[in-house]
């Protein structure tokens, strides 16, 4: 049964818009992270590397700064015209339910990268691959362990045995 235009309009009105604060948080998170990384780069290089070697990187940082300022101005104009209906917490809950798998991948990736220096490449990769497969929805233990071991054996043969590369070692191994 096809909906009439008025029924479609009513259905669209029932689906509420996220809160302005939530929209601001989401839309400004990436430019803020980029700006933070640029500032950290300047902090880590200023005085440690010769100024002659920093003209181009600092030019890029300046361009990033101008880009982020233009994004902020554009987003603030957009937010000013945003009509919010949901509360912030409700908007957060809706987005979390839509993005929880992606958020899990990011958290698992960050945990994996931080574990490499402690546990070593192979143990961290073994645990990280299992977690990634679980987050991705795979539940068959034989498939998870088999796929992980097969991948790590291939990595060992190709990169360590054939190419002679050394994987990162951790404090424990």
C-alpha positions in Angstrom: 0.0 0.0 0.0 1.5 3.4 -1.1 1.7 6.3 1.4 0.2 9.6 0.4 2.3 12.8 0.6 0.6 13.8 3.9 1.3 10.4 5.5 4.9 10.6 4.4 5.2 14.1 5.9 3.7 12.9 9.2 6.1 9.9 9.3 9.0 12.3 8.7 7.8 14.6 11.5 7.6 11.6 13.9 11.3 10.8 13.4 12.9 13.5 15.5 16.1 15.3 14.8 19.1 14.9 17.1 19.9 17.6 19.7 22.0 20.6 18.6 24.6 19.8 21.2 24.9 16.2 19.9 25.2 17.4 16.3 27.9 19.9 17.3 29.8 17.2 19.1 29.7 14.8 16.2 30.3 17.3 13.4 33.2 19.1 15.2 34.9 16.0 16.6 37.0 15.2 13.5 38.3 18.8 12.8 39.1 19.2 16.5 41.1 15.9 16.4 43.0 17.1 13.3 43.8 20.4 15.0 44.9 18.6 18.2 47.3 16.4 16.2 48.7 19.4 14.3 49.3 21.2 17.7 51.0 18.1 19.1 53.2 17.8 16.0 54.4 21.4 16.5 54.9 20.8 20.2 57.1 17.7 19.5 59.1 19.3 16.7 59.7 22.9 17.8 63.2 23.3 19.0 64.2 19.7 18.3 64.5 19.9 14.6 66.2 22.6 12.6 63.9 25.4 11.5 65.2 24.9 7.9 63.7 21.5 7.9 60.3 22.6 9.2 59.2 25.2 6.7 57.0 22.7 4.7 55.6 20.8 7.7 54.7 24.1 9.5 53.2 25.4 6.2 50.9 22.3 6.2 50.1 22.9 9.9 49.1 26.5 9.1 46.9 25.2 6.2 45.3 22.7 8.6 44.7 25.5 11.1 43.0 27.6 8.4 41.0 24.6 7.2 39.7 23.8 10.7 38.8 27.4 11.3 36.7 27.4 8.1 35.1 24.1 9.0 34.2 25.6 12.5 32.6 28.7 10.9 30.7 26.6 8.4 29.5 24.1 11.1 28.5 26.8 13.6 26.4 28.5 10.8 24.8 25.1 10.2 24.2 24.4 13.9 22.6 27.9 14.3 19.9 26.8 11.8 19.5 23.3 13.2 16.1 22.6 14.8 16.6 20.1 17.6 13.9 17.9 19.0 15.7 15.1 20.9 17.5 15.6 24.1 21.3 15.1 24.1 21.2 11.7 25.8 18.5 10.3 23.5 20.6 11.5 20.5 23.7 9.8 22.0 21.8 6.5 22.5 20.4 6.5 18.9 23.9 7.1 17.5 25.5 4.6 19.7 23.1 1.9 18.6 23.9 2.7 15.0 27.7 3.0 15.5 28.5 0.6 18.3 30.2 -1.9 16.0 32.4 0.8 14.4 33.2 2.2 17.9 34.2 -1.3 18.9 36.6 -1.6 16.0 38.2 1.7 16.9 38.6 0.7 20.5 39.9 -2.8 19.6 42.4 -1.2 17.2 43.7 1.2 19.8 44.0 -1.6 22.4 45.8 -3.8 19.8 48.3 -1.1 19.0 49.0 -0.4 22.7 49.4 -4.1 23.4 52.1 -4.7 20.8 54.8 -3.0 22.9 53.9 -5.1 25.9 53.0 -8.5 24.6 54.8 -8.5 21.3 53.4 -8.8 17.7 52.2 -12.3 17.6 50.4 -12.5 20.9 48.8 -9.1 20.4 47.8 -10.0 16.9 46.3 -13.3 18.0 44.2 -11.5 20.7 43.4 -8.6 18.4 42.2 -10.7 15.5 39.9 -12.7 17.8 38.4 -9.5 19.3 37.9 -8.0 15.8 36.2 -11.2 14.6 33.9 -11.2 17.6 33.0 -7.5 17.1 32.4 -8.2 13.4 29.8 -10.8 14.4 31.6 -14.1 13.8 30.7 -16.6 16.6 32.1 -20.0 15.4 35.1 -20.7 17.7 36.7 -23.1 15.2 36.5 -20.5 12.4 37.9 -17.7 14.7 40.9 -19.7 16.0 41.6 -21.4 12.7 41.5 -18.1 10.7 43.7 -16.4 13.2 46.3 -19.1 13.4 46.3 -19.5 9.6 46.8 -15.7 9.1 49.6 -15.5 11.7 51.4 -18.5 10.2 51.2 -16.9 6.8 52.6 -13.6 8.2 55.4 -15.6 9.9 56.3 -17.5 6.7 56.1 -14.5 4.4 57.5 -11.7 6.4 59.9 -13.4 8.9 61.1 -16.5 7.1 61.1 -15.3 3.4 61.6 -11.6 3.7 63.7 -11.6 6.9 61.8 -8.9 8.7 61.6 -8.7 12.4 58.2 -8.1 14.0 57.9 -5.7 17.0 58.9 -7.4 20.2 57.1 -6.6 23.5 58.5 -6.4 27.0 57.2 -9.9 27.9 58.2 -11.6 24.6 
